[in-house]
Coordinates of C-alpha atoms and ligand atoms in Angstrom, one line a residue:
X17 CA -37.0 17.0 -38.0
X18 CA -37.4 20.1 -36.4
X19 CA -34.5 21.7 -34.5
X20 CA -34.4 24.5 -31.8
X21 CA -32.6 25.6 -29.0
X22 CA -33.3 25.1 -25.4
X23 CA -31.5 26.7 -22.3
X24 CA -30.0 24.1 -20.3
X25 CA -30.7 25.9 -17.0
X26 CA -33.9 26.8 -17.2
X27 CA -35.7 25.6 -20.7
X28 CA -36.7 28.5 -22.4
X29 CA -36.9 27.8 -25.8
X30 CA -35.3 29.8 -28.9
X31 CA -34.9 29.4 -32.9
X32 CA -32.1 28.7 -34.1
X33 CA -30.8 31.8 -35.9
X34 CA -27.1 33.5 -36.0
X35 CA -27.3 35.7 -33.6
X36 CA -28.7 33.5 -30.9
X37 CA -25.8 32.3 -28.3
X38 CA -27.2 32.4 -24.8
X39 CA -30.7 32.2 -23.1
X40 CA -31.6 35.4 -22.2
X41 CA -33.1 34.9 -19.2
X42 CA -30.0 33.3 -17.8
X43 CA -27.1 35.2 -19.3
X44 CA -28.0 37.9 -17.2
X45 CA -26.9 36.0 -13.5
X46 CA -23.4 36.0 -15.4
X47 CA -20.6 36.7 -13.0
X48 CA -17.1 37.8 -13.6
X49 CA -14.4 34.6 -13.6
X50 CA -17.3 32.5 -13.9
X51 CA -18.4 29.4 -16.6
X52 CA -21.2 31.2 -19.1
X53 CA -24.4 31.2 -17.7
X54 CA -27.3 30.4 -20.0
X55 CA -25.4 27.4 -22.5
X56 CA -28.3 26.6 -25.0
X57 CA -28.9 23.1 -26.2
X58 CA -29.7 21.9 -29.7
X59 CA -32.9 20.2 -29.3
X60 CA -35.1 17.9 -31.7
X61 CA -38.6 16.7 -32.3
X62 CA -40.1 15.2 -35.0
X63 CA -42.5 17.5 -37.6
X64 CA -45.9 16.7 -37.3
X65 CA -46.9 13.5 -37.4
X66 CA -43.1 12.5 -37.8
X67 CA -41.5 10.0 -35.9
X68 CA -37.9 9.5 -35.1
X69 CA -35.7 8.0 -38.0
X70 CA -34.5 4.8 -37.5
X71 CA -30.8 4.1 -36.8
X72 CA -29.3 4.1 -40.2
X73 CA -30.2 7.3 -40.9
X74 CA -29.3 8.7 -37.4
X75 CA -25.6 7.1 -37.9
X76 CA -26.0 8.3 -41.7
X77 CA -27.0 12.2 -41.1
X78 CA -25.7 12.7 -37.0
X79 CA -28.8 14.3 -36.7
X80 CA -27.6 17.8 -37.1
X81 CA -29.4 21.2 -37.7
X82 CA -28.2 22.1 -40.8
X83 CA -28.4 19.9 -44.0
X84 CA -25.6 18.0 -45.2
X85 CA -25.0 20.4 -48.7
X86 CA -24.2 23.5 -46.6
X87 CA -21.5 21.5 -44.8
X88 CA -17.8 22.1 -46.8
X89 CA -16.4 18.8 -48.5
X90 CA -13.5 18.4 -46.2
X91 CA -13.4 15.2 -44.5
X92 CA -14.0 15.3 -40.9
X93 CA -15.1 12.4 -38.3
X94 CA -15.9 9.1 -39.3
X95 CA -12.6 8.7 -37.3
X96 CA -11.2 5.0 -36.7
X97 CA -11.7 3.3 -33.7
X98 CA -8.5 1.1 -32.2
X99 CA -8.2 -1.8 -31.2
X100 CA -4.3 -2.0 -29.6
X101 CA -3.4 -5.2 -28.9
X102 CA -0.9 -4.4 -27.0
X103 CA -2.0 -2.3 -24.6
X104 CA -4.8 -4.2 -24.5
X105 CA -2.6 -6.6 -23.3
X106 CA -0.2 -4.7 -21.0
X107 CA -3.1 -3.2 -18.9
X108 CA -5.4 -6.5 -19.0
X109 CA -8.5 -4.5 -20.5
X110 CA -9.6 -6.6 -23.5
X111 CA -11.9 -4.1 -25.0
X112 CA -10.1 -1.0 -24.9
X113 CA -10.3 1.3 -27.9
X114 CA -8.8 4.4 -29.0
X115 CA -10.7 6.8 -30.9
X116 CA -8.3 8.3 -33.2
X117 CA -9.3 12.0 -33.8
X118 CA -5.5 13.3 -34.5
X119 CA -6.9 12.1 -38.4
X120 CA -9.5 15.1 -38.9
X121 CA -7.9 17.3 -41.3
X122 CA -6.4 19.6 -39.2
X123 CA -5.2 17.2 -36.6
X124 CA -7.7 17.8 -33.7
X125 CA -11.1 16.9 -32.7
X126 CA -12.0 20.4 -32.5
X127 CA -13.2 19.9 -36.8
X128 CA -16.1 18.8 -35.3
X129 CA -17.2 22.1 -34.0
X130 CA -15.8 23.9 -36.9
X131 CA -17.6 21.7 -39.8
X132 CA -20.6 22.2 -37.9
X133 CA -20.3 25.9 -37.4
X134 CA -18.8 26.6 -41.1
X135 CA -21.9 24.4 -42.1
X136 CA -24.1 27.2 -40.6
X137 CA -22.4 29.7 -41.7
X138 CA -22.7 29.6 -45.0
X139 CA -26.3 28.4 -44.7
X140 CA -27.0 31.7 -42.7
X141 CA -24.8 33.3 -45.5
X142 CA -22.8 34.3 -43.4
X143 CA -18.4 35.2 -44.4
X144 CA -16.7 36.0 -41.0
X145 CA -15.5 33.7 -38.4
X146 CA -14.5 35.0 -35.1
X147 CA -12.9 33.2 -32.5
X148 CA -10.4 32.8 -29.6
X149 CA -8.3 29.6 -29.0
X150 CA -5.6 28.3 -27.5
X151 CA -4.6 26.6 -30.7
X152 CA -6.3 24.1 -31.7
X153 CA -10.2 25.4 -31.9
X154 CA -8.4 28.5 -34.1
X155 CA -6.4 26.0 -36.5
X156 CA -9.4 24.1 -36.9
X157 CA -11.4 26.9 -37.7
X158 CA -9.0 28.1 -40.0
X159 CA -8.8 24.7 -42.1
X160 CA -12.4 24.1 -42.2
X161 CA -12.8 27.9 -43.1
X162 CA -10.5 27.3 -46.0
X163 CA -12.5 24.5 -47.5
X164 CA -15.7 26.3 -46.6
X165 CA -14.8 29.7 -48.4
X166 CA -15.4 31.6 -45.1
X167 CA -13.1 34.3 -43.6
X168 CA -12.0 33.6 -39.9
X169 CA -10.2 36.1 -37.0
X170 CA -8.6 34.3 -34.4
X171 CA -7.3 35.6 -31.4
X172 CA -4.4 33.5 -29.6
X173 CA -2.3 33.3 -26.7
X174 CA 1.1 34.6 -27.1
X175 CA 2.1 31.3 -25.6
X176 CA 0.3 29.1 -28.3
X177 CA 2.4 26.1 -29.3
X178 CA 3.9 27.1 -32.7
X179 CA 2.5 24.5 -35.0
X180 CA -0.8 25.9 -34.3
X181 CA -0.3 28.7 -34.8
X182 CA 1.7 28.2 -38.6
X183 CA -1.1 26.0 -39.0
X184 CA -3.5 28.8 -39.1
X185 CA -1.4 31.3 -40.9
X186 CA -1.0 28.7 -43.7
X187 CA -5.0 28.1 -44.0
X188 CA -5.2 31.8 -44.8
X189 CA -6.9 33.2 -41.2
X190 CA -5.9 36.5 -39.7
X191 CA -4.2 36.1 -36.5
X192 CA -4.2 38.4 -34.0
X193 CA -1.8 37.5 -31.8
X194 CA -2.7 38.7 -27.8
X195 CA -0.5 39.8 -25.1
X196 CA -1.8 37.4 -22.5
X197 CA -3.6 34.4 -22.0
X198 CA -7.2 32.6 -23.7
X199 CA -9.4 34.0 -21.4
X200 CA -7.6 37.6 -22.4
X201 CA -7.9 36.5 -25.9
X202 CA -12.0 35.6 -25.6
X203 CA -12.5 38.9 -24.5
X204 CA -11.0 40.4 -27.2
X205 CA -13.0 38.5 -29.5
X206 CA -15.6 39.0 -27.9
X207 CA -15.3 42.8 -28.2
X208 CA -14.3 42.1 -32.4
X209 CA -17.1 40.4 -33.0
X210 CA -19.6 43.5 -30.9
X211 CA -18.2 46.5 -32.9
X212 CA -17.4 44.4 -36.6
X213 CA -20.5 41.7 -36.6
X214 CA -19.4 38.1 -37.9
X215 CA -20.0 35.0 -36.0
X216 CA -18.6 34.1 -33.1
X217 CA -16.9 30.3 -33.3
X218 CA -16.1 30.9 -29.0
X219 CA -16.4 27.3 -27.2
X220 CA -19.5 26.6 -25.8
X221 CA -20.9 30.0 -26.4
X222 CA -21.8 29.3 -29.9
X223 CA -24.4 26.3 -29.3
X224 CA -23.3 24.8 -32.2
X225 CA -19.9 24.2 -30.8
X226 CA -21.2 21.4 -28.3
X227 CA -23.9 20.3 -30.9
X228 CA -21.1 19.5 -33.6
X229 CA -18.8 17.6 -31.3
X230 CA -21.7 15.2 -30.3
X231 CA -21.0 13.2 -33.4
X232 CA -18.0 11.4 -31.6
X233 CA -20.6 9.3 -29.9
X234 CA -22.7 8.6 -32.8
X235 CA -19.4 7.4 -34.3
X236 CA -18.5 5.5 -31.6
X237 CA -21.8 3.7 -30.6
X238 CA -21.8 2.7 -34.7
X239 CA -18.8 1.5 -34.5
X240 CA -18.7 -0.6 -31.5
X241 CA -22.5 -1.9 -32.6
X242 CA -23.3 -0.4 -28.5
X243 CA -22.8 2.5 -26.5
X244 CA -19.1 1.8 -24.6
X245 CA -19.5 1.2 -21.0
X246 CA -16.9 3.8 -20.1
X247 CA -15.6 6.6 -22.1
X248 CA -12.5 8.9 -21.2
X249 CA -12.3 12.6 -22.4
X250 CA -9.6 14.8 -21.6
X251 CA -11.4 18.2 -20.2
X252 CA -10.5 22.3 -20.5
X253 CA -13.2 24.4 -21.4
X254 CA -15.8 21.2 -21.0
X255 CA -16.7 21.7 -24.3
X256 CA -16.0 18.0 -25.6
X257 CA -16.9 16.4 -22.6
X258 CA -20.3 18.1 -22.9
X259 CA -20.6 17.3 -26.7
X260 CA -20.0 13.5 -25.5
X261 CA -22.7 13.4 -23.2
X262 CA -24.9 15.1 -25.4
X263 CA -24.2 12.8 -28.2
X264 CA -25.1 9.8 -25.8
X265 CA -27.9 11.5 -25.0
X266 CA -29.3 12.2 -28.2
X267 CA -29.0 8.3 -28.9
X268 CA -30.8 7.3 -25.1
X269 CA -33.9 10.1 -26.2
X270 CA -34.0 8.2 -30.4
X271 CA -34.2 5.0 -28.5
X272 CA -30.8 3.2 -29.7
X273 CA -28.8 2.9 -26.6
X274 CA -30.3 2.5 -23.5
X275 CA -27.9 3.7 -20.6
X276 CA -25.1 6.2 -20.5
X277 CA -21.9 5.3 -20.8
X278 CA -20.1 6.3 -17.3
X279 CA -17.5 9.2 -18.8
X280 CA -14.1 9.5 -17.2
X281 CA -13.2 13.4 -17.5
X282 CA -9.5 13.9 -17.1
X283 CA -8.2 17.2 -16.2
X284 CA -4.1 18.4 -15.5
X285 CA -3.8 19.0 -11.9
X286 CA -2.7 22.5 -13.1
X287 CA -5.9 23.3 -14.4
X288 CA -8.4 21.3 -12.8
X289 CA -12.0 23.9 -12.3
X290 CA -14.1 21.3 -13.2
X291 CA -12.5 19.0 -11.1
X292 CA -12.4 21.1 -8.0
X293 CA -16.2 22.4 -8.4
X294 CA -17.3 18.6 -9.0
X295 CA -15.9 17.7 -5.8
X296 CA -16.8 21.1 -3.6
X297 CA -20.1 22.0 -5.6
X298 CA -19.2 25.2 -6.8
X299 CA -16.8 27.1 -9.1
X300 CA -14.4 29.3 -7.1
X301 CA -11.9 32.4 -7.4
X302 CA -10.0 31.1 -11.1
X303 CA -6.5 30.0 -9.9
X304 CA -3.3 30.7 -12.1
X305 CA -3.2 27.5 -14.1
X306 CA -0.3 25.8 -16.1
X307 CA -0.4 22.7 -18.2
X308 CA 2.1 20.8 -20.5
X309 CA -1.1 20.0 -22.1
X310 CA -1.7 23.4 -23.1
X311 CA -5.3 22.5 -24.9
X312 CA -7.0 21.6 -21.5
X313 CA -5.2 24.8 -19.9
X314 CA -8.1 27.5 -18.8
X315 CA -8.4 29.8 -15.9
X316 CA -12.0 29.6 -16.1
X317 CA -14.1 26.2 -18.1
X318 CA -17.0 28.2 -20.6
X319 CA -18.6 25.3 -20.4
X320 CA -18.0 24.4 -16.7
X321 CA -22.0 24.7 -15.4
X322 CA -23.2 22.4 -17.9
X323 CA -20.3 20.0 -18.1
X324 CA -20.9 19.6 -14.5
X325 CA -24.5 19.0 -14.5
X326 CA -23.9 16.6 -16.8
X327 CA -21.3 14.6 -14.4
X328 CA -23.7 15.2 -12.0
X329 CA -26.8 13.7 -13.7
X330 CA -25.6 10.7 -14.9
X331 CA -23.1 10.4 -12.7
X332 CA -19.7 11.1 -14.3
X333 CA -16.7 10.9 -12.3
X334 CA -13.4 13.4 -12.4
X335 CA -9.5 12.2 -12.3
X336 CA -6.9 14.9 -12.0
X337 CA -3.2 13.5 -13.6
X338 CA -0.3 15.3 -13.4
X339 CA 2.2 16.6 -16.1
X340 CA 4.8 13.9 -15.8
X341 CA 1.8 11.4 -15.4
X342 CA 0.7 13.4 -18.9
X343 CA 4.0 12.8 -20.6
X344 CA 4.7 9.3 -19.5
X345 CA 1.1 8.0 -20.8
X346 CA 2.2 10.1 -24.1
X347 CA 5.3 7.6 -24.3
X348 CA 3.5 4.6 -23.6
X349 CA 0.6 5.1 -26.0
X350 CA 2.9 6.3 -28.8
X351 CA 5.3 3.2 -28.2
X352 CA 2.4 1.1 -27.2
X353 CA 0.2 1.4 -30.1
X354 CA 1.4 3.4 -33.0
X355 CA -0.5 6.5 -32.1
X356 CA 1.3 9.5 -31.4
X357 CA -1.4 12.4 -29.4
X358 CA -0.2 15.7 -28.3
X359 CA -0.5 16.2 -24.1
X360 CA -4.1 17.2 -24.2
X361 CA -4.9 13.6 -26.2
X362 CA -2.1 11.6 -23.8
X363 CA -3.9 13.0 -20.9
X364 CA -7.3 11.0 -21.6
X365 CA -4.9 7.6 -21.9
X366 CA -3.2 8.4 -18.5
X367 CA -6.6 9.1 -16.5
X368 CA -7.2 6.0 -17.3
X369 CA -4.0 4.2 -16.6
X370 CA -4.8 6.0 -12.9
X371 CA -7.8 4.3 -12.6
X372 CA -7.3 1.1 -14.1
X373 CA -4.2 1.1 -11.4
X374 CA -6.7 2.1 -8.6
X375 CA -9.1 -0.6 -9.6
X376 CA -6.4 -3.4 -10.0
X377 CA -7.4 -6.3 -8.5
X378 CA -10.8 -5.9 -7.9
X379 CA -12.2 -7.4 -10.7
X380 CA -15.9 -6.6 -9.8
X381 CA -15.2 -3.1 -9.5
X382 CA -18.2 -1.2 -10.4
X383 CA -16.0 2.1 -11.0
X384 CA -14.2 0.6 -13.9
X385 CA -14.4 -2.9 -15.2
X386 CA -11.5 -4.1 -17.7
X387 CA -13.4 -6.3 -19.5
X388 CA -15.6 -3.9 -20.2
X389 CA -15.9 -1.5 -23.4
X390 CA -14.0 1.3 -22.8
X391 CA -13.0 4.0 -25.0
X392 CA -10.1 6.5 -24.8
X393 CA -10.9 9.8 -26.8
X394 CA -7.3 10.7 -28.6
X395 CA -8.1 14.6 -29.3
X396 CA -4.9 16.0 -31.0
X397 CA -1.9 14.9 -32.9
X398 CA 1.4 14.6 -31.2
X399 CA 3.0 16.3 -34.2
X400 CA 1.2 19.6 -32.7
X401 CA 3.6 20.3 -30.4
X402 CA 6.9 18.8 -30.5
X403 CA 8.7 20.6 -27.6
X404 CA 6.1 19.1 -25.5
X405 CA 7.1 15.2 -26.8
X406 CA 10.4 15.7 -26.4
X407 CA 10.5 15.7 -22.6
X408 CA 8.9 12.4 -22.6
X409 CA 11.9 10.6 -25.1
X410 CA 14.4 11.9 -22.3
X411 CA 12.7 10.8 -19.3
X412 CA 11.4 7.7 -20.2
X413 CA 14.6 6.7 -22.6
Ligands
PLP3 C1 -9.7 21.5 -26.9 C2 -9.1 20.3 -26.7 C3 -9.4 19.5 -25.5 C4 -10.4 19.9 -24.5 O1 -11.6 20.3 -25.0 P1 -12.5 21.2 -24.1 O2 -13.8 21.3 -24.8 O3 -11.8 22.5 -23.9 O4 -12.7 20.6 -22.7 C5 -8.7 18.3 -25.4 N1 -7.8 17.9 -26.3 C6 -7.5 18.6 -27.3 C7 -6.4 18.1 -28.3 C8 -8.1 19.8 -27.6 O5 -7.7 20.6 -28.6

């Protein structure tokens, strides 16, 4: 296979080398407070001659671009997929699944990205990881880093949820802790990684950040023997929400599923951008925004153009929850099933209660069939942030 990059605005195409992030052409029309212009997308076609493998080896290898003995032995994905009976049950949707990513080795989905990236790194031969986070994308880092041998900077909120940020500290990484919020911290990475040279592990900037969270729907389509028929994906940055449809994608393009799932992306009503340009068809002045579920809090989504073109294109649909409706789904799914998610995960199982509640009833629904396959993407352990799970043991007894 050969693997390259391709601007998802305009097409231009680039190799894939270390110190390639954006497309030239389009990072330019970048504006202040506004998603990254330019997002590149990891593109394949077969060598000369080739063809595309056949399904076991696309399930086998993820169809990444970099080979599998530069990636650290640390296991991430191959995640279990759910089947709770009892909620099943309770909201009358026979073929719901969770998909359990609080079991990657630092607790969060966000290993995907960071396997992916270490993987590169040390192909590239590259030592020095640089990144920004609210928490979990810097733990992540941090853990995988430690496996991989590599050296990571992480910038992080004051207000990071302390779990994360012991987490990191104990996987070695060096923390600099800033005086304001993640998109203060980005810049300041940003500004690192310019004057000391590394790579950059930012969400959605590095390509390879939307490219290594694809395999979820790999994973999933194995798993289920089909693509689901609806998938629901909590939403910040837009990074994971882009890596799902991409992942689909991939699969639709290799010829083993044959329509996209519909995706369900669920945003806090404090921090809803993607939402709110979905609806009015651009991104506006960032708003202050506040979130129990402080993973899916940003001011301004890095990957908000492309996550909405993809909603767009294959016609994704938004649902904003709010924070109680956060930590009473967090309650439920712990008590309902056995799995315990922090408020960023929870918030993916109560868009859908919202809609399976607005589609009660109306069995032929188009919007949301319960009999239908339906998948609800668990991102982060509830152990991450404790504080946060206890409001939900005194208000729902
Ligand atoms: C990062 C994160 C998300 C949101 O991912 P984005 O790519 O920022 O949209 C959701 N849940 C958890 C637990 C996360 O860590």
């Amino acid at each position: 296979m050969n693997y390259f990059y391709r601007c998802s605005e305009c097409g231009n195409e680039y190799e894939i080398t270390p110190d390639r992030m954006l497309c030239d052409e389009c990072r330019i029309l970048q504006e202040p407070d506004k998603p990254l212009r330019g997002i590149l997308e990891v593109r394949f076609r077969p060598d000369s001659e080739g063809q595309y493998p056949g399904a076991e080896e696309v399930f086998r290898t993820n169809m990444l671009p970099v080979e599998p003995r530069w990636f650290p032995k640390i296991p991430v994905g191959n995640t279990p997929l759910w089947e709770p009976e009892r909620l099943r049950r309770d909201t009358g949707s026979p073929n719901l699944y969770l998909k359990d990513d609080t079991v990657n080795p630092t607790g969060s989905f966000k290993d995907r990205a960071s396997y992916l990236v270490a993987a590169f790194a040390r192909r590239e031969g590259i030592r020095e990881i640089i990144l920004a986070s609210t928490g979990n994308a810097g733990s992540s880092m941090a853990g995988v880093g430690a496996a991989a041998g590599l050296d990571i900077i992480l910038f992080l909120p004051e207000a990071a949820p302390p779990a994360k940020l012991v987490q990191a500290l104990q996987y070695g990484a060096r923390v600099i802790r800033v005086k304001g919020n993640y998109d203060l911290a980005y810049e300041e990475s940003m500004k690192w990684e310019a004057e000391h040279g590394g790579l950059s592990r930012n969400t959605a900037y590095n390509p390879l950040t939307i490219e290594g969270k694809k395999t979820v729907s790999f994973e999933i389509t194995n798993q289920l023997g089909s693509a689901p028929d609806a998938i629901f994906v909590a939403a910040g940055d837009g990074v994971i929400l882009g890596g799902v449809y991409k992942g689909f994608a991939d699969l639709i393009e290799l010829g083993l599923i044959n329509k996209m799932p519909r995706v369900f992306a669920v945003q806090a009503e404090g921090s809803s951008a993607i939402a709110r340009a979905f609806k009015s068809g651009s991104f506006g002045t960032p708003v202050p925004t506040y979130s129990i579920a402080d993973s899916i809090q940003v001011d301004v989504p890095k990957n908000g153009y492309y996550a909405l073109s993809c909603l767009k294109k294959y016609r994704g649909e938004c649902v904003i929850v709010t924070d109680e409706e956060i930590i009473k789904a967090q309650k439920i799914l712990s008590s309902g099933s056995g799995l315990f998610a922090e408020p960023a995960g929870a918030a993916a199982y109560a868009g859908f209660l919202k809609v399976r509640e607005q589609t009660q009833g109306s069995p032929g629904n188009s919007r949301l069939n319960p009999s239908s396959k339906i998948v609800i993407l668990i991102t982060g352990s509830g152990l991450k942030d404790i504080e946060a799970a206890m409001k939900g043991i005194t208000s729902s007894g």
